[in-house]
Coordinates of C-alpha atoms in Angstrom, one line a residue:
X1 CA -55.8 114.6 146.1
X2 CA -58.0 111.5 147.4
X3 CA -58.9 110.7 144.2
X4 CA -55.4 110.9 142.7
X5 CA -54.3 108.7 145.3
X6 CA -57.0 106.2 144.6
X7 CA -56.3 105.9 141.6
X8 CA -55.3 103.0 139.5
X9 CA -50.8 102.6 139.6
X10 CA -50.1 103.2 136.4
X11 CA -52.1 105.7 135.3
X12 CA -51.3 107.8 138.8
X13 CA -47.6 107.3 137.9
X14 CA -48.1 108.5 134.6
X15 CA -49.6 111.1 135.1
X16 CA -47.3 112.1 138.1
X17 CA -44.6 111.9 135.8
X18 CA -45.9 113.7 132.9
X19 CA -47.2 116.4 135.3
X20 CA -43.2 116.8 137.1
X21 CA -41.5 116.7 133.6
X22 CA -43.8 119.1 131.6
X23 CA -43.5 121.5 134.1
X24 CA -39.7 121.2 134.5
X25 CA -39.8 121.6 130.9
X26 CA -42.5 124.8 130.7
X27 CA -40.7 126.2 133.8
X28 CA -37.1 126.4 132.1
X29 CA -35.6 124.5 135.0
X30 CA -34.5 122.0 132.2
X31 CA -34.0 121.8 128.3
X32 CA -37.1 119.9 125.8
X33 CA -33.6 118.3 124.2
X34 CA -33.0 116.6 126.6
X35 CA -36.1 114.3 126.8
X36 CA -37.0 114.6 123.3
X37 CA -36.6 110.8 121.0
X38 CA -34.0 111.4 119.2
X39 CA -33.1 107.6 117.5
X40 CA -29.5 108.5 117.1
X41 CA -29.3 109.4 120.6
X42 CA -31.1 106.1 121.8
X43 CA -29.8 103.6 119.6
X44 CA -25.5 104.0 119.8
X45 CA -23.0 103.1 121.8
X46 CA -23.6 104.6 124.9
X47 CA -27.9 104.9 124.5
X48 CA -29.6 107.8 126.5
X49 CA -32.2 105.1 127.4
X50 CA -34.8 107.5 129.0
X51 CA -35.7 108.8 126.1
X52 CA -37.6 106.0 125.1
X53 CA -40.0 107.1 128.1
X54 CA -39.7 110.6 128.7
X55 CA -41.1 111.1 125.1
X56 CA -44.5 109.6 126.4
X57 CA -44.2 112.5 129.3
X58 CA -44.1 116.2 127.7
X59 CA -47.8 117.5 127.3
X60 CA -48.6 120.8 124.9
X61 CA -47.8 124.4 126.6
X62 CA -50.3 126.4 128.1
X63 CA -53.9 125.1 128.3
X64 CA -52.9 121.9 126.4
X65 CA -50.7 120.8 129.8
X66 CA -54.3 120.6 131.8
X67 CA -56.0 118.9 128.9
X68 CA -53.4 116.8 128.4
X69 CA -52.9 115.9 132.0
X70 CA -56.4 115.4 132.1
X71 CA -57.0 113.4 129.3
X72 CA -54.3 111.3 130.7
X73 CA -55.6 110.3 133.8
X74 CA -59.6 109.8 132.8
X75 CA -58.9 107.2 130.0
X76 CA -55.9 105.9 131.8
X77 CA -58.4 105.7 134.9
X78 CA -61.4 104.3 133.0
X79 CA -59.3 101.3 130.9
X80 CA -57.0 100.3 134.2
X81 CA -60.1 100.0 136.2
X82 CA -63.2 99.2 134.4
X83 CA -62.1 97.7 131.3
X84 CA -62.8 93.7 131.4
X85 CA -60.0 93.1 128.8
X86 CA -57.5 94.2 132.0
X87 CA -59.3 92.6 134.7
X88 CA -55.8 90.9 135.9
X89 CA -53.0 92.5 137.4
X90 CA -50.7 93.7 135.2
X91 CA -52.5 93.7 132.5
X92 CA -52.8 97.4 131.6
X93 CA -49.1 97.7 132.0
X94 CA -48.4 95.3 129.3
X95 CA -50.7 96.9 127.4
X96 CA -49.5 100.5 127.8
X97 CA -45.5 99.0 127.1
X98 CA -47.0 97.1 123.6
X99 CA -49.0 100.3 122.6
X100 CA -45.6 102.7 123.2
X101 CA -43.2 100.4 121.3
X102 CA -45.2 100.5 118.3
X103 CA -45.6 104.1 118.5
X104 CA -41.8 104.5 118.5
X105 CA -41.6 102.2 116.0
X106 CA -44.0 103.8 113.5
X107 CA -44.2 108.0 114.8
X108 CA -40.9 108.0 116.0
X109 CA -38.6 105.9 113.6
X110 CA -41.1 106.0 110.5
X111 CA -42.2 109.8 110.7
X112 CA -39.2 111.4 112.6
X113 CA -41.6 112.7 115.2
X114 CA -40.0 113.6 119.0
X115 CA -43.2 113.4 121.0
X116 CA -45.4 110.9 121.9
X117 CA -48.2 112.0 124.6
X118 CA -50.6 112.7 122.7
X119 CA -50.4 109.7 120.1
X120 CA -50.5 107.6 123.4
X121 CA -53.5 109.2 124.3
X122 CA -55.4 109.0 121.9
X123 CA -54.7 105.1 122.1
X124 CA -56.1 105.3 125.5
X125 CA -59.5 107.1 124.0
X126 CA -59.4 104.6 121.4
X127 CA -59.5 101.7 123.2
X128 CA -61.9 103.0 125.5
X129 CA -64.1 103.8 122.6
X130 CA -64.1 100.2 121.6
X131 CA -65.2 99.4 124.8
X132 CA -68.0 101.5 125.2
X133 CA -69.9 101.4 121.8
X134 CA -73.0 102.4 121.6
X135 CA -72.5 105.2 123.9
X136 CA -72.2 109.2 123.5
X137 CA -69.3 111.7 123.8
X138 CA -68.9 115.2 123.6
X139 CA -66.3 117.2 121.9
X140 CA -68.0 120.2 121.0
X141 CA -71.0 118.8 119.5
X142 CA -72.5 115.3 120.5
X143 CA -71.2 112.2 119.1
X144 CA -71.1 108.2 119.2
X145 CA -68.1 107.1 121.4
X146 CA -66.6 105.2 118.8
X147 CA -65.6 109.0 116.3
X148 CA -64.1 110.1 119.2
X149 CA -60.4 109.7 118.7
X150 CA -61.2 110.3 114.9
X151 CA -62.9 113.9 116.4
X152 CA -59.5 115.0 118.1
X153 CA -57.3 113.8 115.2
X154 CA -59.7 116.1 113.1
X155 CA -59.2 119.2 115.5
X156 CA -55.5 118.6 115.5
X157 CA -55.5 118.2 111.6
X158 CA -57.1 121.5 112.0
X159 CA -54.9 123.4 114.5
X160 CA -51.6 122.1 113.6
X161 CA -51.7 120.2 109.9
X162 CA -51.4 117.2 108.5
X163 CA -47.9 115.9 109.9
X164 CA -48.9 116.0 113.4
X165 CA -52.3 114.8 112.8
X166 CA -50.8 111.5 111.0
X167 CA -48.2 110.6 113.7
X168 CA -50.7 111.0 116.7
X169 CA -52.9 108.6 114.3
X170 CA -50.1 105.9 115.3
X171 CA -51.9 105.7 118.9
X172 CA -55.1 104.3 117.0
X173 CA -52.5 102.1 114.9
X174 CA -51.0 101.0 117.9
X175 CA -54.4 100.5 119.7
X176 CA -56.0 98.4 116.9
X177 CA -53.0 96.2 116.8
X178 CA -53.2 95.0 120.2
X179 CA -57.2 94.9 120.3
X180 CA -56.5 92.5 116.9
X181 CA -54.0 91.0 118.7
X182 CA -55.6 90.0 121.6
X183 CA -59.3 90.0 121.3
X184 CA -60.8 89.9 117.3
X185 CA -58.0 87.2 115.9
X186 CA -58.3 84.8 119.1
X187 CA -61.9 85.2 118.9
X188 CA -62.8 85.3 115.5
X189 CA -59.8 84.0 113.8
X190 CA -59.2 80.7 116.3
X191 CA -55.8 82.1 116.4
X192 CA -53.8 82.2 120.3
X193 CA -53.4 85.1 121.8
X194 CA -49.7 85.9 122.6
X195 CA -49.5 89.2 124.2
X196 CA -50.2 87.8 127.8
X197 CA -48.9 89.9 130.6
X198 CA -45.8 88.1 132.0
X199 CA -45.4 86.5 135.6
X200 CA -43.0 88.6 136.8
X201 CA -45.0 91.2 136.0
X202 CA -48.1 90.0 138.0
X203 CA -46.1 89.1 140.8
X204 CA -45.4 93.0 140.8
X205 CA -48.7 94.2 140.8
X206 CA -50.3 91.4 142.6
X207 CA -48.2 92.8 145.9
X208 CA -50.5 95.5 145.8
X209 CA -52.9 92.9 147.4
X210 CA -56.4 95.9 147.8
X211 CA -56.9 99.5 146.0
X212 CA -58.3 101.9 148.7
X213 CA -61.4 103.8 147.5
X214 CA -61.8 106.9 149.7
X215 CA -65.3 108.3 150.5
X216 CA -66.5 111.3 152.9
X217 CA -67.9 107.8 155.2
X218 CA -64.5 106.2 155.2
X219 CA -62.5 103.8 152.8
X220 CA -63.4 100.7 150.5
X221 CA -61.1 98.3 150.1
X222 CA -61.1 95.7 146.6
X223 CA -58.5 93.1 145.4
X224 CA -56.7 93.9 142.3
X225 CA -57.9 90.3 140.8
X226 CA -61.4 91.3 141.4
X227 CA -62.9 91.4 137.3
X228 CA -64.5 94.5 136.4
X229 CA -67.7 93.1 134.9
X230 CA -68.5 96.4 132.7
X231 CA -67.2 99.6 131.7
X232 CA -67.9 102.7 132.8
X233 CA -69.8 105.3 132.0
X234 CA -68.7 108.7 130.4
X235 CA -67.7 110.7 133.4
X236 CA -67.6 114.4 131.5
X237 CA -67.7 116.2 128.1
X238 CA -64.3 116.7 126.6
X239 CA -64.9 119.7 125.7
X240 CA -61.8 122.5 125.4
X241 CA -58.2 122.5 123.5
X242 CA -56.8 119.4 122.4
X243 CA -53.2 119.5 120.6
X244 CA -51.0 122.2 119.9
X245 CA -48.5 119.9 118.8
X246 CA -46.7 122.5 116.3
X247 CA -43.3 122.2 117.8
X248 CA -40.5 120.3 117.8
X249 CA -38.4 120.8 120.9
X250 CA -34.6 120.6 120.4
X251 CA -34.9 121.0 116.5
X252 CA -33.0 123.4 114.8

């Protein structure tokens, strides 16, 4: 639990979230209908708004809610906290919001698909691949960092076809857009980068003025404007069940 609650805000909340929902969901207490995207639900007169986020929250059954969970919270972890491109507060948030819009967009409103966790994901690993290149991963066998997210699109491909495959490929869509967006055109284009975090939105996280670090000798304490000079390194192998993604709650 210390670590959990050491954790970076967004990715704990997430997490926390997709953790209460999916097992609400798994547990029968509530209906997959009702937190399903459903674009004619969202978009009329009176929307049913939370779909738009409870669509990101509803891991696989079974062993996939661990892996899922998991996956979750070690790339969620690793970008919010040691990536340099979110070294300011806020940062990560704005990226999470721009990389789930376009995944409606494209997996939800292009490909009729109802849910979205694993396609977000999979952003997460992609981005963090792109951080750390020239480092190695393992899903089953050993592998360069940056075929990772290719790696669990090929096992899903292989577990549950071609459909699912191509909308959880959005996430990497989604992923390159903002890494073009805001690092390779501004950088090697001379073009402006216009996805900046907004005020209000640093003025949010900025409150949160020190992250606690808990250790068996007591508690570190850093600032949430302190820059994180370097990635991490690969905490684990990712080894284990990835999608099972053959469903479509509420259908039929």
């Amino acid at each position: 639990m210390d670590r959990f609650w050491s954790a970076p805000p967004v990715t704990r909340t997430l997490t926390a979230l997709a953790f209460s929902q999916s097992a609400l969901v798994y547990g029968g207490l509530i209906s997959g209908r009702y937190v399903i995207f459903r674009p004619e639900l969202v978009f009329k007169l009176f929307p049913e708004a939370w779909r738009l986020f409870s669509s990101f929250l509803l891991t696989g059954p079974r062993l996939d809610f661990i892996f899922d969970l998991y996956f979750m919270f070690k790339y969620g972890s690793a970008l919010e906290t040691g990536s340099p491109r979110f070294s300011l507060p806020g940062d990560f948030c704005t990226y999470v919001f721009f990389v789930a819009t376009i995944i409606i967009l494209s997996a939800g409103c292009l490909l009729d698909d109802v849910v979205f966790t694993h396609a977000l994901i999979i952003a997460f690993v992609y981005t963090f691949a792109q951080d750390n290149r020239g480092r190695k991963a393992s899903f089953f066998v050993q592998l360069p960092v940056e075929f990772l997210p290719w790696a669990m699109l090929t096992w899903t491909l292989v577990r549950d076809g071609w459909p699912t495959a191509f909308s959880e490929s959005m996430g990497i869509v989604a992923a390159h857009m903002y890494d073009f967006l805001t690092r390779i055109y501004p950088t090697f284009g001379g073009g402006r980068n216009y996805l900046t975090t907004p005020t209000f939105v640093r003025r949010v996280f900025v409150t949160h003025t020190a992250r606690s670090q808990h250790r068996a000798y007591g508690t570190a304490y850093r600032t949430v404007t302190e820059e994180q000079g370097s990635s991490r390194g690969w905490g684990s192998s990712l080894q284990g069940p990835w999608s099972s993604r053959g469903r479509r709650l509420g259908d039929g």
